[in-house]
CSV table of C-alpha atoms in Angstrom, one decimal:
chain,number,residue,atom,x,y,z
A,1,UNK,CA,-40.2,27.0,-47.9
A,2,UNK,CA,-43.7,24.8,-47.2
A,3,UNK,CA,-43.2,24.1,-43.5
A,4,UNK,CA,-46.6,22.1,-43.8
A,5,UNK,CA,-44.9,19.4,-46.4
A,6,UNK,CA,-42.0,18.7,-43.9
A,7,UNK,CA,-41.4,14.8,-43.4
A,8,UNK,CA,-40.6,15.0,-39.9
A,9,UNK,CA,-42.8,16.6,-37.0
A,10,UNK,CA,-41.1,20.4,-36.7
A,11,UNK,CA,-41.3,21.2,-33.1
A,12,UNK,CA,-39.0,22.4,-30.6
A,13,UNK,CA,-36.3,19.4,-29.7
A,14,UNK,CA,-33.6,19.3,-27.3
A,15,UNK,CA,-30.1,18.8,-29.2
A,16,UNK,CA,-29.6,14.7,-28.1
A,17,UNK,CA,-33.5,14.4,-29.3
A,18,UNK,CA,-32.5,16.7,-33.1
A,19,UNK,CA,-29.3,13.8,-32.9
A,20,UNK,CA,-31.5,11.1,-33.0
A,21,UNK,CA,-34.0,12.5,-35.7
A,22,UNK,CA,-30.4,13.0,-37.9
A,23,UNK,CA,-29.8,9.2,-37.3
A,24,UNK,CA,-32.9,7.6,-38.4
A,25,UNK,CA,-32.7,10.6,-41.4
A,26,UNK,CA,-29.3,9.3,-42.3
A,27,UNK,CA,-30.9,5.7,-42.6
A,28,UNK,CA,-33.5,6.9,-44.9
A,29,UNK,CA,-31.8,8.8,-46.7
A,30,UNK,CA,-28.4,6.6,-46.8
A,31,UNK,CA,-28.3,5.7,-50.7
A,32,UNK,CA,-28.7,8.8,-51.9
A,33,UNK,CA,-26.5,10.6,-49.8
A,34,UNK,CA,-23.8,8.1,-49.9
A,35,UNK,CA,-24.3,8.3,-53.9
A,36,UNK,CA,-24.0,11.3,-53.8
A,37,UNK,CA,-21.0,12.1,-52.0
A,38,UNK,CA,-19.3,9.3,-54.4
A,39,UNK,CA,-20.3,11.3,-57.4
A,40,UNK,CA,-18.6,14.8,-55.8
A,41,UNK,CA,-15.5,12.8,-54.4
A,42,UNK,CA,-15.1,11.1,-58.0
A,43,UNK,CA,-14.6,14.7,-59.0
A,44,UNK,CA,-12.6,16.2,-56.0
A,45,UNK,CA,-10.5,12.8,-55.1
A,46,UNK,CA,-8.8,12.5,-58.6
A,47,UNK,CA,-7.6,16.5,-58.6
A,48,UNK,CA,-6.5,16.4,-55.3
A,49,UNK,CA,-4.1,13.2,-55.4
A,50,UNK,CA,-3.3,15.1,-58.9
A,51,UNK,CA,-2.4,18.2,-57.1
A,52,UNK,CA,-0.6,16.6,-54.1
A,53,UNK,CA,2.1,14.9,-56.6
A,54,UNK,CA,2.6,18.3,-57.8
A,55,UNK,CA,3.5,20.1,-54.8
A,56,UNK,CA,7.3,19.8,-53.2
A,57,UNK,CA,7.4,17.4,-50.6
A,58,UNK,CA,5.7,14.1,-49.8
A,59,UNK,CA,2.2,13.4,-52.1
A,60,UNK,CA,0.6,11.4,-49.0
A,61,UNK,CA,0.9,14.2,-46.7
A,62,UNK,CA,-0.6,16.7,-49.2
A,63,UNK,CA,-3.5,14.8,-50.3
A,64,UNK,CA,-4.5,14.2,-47.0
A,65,UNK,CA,-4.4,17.8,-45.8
A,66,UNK,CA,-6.3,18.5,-49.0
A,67,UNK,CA,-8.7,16.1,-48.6
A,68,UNK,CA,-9.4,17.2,-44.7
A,69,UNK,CA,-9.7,20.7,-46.2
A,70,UNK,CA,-12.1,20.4,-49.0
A,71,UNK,CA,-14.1,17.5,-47.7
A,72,UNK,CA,-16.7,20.2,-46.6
A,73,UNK,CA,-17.3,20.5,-49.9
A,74,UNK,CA,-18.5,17.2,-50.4
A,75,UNK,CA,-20.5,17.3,-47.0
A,76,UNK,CA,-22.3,20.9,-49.2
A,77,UNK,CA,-23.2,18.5,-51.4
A,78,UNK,CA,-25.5,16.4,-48.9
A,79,UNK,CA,-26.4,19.1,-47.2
A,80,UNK,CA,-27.8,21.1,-50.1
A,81,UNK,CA,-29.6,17.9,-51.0
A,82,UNK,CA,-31.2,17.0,-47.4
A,83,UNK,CA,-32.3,20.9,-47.3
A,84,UNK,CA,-34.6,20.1,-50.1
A,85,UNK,CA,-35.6,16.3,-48.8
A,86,UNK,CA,-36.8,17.5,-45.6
A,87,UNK,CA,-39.4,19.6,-47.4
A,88,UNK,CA,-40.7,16.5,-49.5
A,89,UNK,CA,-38.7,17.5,-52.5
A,90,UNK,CA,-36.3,14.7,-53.2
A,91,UNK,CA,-33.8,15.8,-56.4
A,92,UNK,CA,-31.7,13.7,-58.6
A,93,UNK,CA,-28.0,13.7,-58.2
A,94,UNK,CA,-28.0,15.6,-61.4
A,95,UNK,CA,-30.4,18.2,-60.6
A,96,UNK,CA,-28.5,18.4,-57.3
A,97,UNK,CA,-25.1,19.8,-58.8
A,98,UNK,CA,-26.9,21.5,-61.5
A,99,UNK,CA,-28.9,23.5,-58.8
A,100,UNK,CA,-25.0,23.8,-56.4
A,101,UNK,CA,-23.4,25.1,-59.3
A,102,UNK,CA,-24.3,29.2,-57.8
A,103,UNK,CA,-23.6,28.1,-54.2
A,104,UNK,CA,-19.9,27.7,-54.9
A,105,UNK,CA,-18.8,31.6,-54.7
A,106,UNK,CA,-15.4,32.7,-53.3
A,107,UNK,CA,-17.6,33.6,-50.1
A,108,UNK,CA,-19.0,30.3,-49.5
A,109,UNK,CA,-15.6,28.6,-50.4
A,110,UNK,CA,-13.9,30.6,-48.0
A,111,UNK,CA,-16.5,29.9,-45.2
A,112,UNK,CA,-15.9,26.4,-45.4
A,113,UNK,CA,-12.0,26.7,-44.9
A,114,UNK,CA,-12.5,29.4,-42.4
A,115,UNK,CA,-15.1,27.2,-39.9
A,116,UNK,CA,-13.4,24.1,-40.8
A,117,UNK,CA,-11.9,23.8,-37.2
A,118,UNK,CA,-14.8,25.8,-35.6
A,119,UNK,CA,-17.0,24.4,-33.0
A,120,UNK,CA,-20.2,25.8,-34.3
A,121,UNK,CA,-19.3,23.7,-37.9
A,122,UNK,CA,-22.4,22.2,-38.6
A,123,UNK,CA,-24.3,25.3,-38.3
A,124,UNK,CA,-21.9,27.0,-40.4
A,125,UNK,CA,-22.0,25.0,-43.3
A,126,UNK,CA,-25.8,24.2,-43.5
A,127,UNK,CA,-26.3,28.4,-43.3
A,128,UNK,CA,-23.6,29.1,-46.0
A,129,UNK,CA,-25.4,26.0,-48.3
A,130,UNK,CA,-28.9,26.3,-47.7
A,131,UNK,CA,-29.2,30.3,-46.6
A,132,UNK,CA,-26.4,31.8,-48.9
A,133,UNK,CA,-26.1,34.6,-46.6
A,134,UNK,CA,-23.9,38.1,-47.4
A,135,UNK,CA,-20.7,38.0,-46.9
A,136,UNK,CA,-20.9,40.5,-43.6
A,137,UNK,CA,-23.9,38.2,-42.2
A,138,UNK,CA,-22.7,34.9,-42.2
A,139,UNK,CA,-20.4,35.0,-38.8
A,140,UNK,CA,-23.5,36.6,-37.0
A,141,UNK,CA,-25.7,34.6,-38.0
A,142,UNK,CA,-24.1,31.5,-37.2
A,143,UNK,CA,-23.0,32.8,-33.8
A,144,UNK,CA,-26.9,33.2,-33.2
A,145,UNK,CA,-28.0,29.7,-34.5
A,146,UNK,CA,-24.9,28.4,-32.4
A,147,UNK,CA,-25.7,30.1,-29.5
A,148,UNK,CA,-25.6,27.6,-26.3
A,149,UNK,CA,-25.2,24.9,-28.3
A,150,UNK,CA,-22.4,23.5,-26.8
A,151,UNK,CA,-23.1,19.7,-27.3
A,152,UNK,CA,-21.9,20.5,-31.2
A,153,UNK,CA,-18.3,20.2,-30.0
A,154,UNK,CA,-19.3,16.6,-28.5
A,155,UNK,CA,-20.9,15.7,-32.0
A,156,UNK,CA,-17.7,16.7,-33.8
A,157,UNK,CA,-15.2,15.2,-31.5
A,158,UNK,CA,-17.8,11.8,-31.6
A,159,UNK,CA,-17.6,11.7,-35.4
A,160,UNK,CA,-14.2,11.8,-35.5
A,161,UNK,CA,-13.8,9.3,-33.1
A,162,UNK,CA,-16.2,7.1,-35.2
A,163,UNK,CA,-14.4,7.5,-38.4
A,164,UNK,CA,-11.1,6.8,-36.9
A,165,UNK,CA,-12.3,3.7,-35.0
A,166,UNK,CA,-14.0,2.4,-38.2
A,167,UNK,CA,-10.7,2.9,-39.9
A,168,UNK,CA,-9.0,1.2,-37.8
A,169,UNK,CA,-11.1,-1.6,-37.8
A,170,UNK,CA,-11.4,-1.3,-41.4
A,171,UNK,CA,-7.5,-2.4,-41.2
A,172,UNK,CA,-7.4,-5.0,-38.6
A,173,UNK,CA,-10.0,-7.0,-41.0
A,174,UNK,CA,-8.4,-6.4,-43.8
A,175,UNK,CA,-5.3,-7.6,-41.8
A,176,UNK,CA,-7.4,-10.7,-40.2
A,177,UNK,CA,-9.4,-12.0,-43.0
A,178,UNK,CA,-6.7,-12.5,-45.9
A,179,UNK,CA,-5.7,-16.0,-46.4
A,180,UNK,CA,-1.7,-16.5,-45.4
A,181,UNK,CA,-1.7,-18.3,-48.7
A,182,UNK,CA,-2.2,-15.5,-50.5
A,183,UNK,CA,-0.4,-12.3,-49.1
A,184,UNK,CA,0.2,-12.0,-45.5
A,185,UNK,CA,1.3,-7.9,-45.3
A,186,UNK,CA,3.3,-7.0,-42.3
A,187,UNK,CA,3.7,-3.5,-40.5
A,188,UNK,CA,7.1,-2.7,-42.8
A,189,UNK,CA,4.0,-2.9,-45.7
A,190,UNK,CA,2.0,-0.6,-44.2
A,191,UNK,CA,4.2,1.7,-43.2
A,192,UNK,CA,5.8,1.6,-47.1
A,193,UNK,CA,4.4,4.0,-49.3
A,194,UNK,CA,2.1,1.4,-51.1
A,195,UNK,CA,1.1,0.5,-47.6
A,196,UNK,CA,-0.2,4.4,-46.5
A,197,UNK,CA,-1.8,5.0,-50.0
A,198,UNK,CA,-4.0,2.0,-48.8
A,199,UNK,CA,-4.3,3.9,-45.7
A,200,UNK,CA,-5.4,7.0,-47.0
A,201,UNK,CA,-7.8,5.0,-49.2
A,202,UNK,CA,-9.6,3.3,-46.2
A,203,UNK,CA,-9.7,6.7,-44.0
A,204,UNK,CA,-11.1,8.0,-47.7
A,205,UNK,CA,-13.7,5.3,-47.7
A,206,UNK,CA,-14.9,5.4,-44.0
A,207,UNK,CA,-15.2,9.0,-44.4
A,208,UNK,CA,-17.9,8.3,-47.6
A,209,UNK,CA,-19.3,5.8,-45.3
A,210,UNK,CA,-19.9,8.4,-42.2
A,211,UNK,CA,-20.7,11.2,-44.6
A,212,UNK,CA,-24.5,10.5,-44.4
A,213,UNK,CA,-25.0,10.5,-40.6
A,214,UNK,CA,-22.8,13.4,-39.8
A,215,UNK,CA,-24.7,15.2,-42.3
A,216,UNK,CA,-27.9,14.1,-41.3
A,217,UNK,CA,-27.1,14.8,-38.0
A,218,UNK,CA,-25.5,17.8,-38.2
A,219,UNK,CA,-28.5,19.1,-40.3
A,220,UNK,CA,-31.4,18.4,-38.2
A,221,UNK,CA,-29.0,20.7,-35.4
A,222,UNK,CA,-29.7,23.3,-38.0
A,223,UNK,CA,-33.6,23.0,-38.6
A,224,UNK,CA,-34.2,22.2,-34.7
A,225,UNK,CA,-32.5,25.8,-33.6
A,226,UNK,CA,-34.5,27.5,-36.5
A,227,UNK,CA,-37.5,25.8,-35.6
A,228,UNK,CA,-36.4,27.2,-32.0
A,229,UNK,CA,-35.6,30.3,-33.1
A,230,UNK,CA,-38.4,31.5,-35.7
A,231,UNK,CA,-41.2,29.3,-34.0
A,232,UNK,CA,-42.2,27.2,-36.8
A,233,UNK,CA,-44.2,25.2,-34.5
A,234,UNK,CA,-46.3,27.9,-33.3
A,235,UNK,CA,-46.6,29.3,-37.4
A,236,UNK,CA,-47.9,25.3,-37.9
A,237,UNK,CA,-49.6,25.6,-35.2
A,238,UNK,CA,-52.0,28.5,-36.4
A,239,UNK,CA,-51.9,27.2,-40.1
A,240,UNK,CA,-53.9,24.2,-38.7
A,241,UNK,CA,-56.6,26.3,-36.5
A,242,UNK,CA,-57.2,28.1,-39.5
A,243,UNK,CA,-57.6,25.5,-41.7
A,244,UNK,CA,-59.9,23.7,-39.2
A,245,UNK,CA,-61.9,26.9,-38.7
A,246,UNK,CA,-62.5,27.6,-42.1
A,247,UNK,CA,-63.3,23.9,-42.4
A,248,UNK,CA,-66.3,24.8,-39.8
A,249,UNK,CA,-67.4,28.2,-41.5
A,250,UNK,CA,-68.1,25.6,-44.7
């Protein structure tokens, strides 16, 4: 890791001040992020629909509790990607899966299903992308990097609040803006199964369109309580008065 070719100042932040550094991240980073969620999804979105008309009971119900569940996977994705961005190295979307294709052992699967409700889940993920820890190391080492970092829980609970809202409005324009001359659905064709398959579609969408700030976000969490925790500013710090001493002795 070349701490010296980071793109954003590493120094200690407080977790509001890493949140904003995610956001303006996200906006930099927001076509290749969203791309490359888009590319994963077009691989995860048709096997899970497959799989929910499969299983006994209603489809709808089943591809939406698949999709909650594996969505971390798609979130990997990003964050795998953003690990190597922040250190000036920006990969294709190829390169990016090529490179993800030894992340995904049973371990790391298993991590994502078994912090997918845990407070400390951005921390969790970005150490089972980026650090690929042992599997007997992973829960203490995110219960250190997570350690009075209560604010995560408000991040989470803010996302989800975000995605729903946008969901909803999402609907109501889609509700608002088409003509009465063409089609003008009702609540009995929303509530029809055509009409909650175009539900699940636009929580689906909003999701994609979230994806690169609660990644973002979520990620610089990470990097500000390593930068915390290992002193990376301090190691910077000491890289440059050596350079500029050197610079002197010449």
């Amino acid at each position: 890791m070349q701490l010296d070719s980071a793109i954003v100042q590493l120094r200690k932040r407080t977790a509001w001040q890493a949140l904003d550094t995610g956001v303006l991240l996200a906006r930099r980073w927001y076509a290749r992020l969203l791309a490359l969620w888009l590319v994963v999804g077009s691989v995860l979105l048709p096997l899970i629909v497959a799989t929910a008309w499969l299983l006994p009971g209603e489809p709808l119900r089943w591809a939406l509790f698949l999709f909650w569940l594996l969505h971390p996977m798609m979130e990997s994705a990003l964050i795998f990607w953003a690990g190597r961005a922040m250190f000036a190295t920006e990969l294709g979307i190829g390169a990016s899966l090529r490179l993800m294709r030894g992340v995904f052992s049973f371990s790391f699967l298993a991590g994502l299903i078994r912090y997918r409700l845990h407070p400390l889940r951005p921390f969790a993920y970005a150490v089972l992308t980026l650090e690929e820890p042992e599997a007997g190391m992973i829960a203490p080492r995110i219960a250190l990097l997570g350690r009075r970092q209560d604010n995560t829980i408000f991040f989470l609970l803010a996302s989800l609040a975000i995605t729903l809202l946008l969901s909803f409005s999402a609907l109501v324009a889609l509700l608002t803006l088409m003509p009465e001359e063409l089609y003008r659905p009702s609540l009995a064709d929303l509530l029809s199964p055509v009409g909650r398959w175009l539900l699940f579609a636009l929580y689906v969408s909003t999701c994609a369109l979230m994806a690169p700030f609660t990644v973002s976000c979520g990620f610089m969490l990470y990097i500000s309580r390593r930068v915390e925790l290992e002193a990376w500013d301090i190691e910077l710090g000491f890289r440059n008065l050596n350079a500029r001493l050197m610079a002197d002795k010449r």
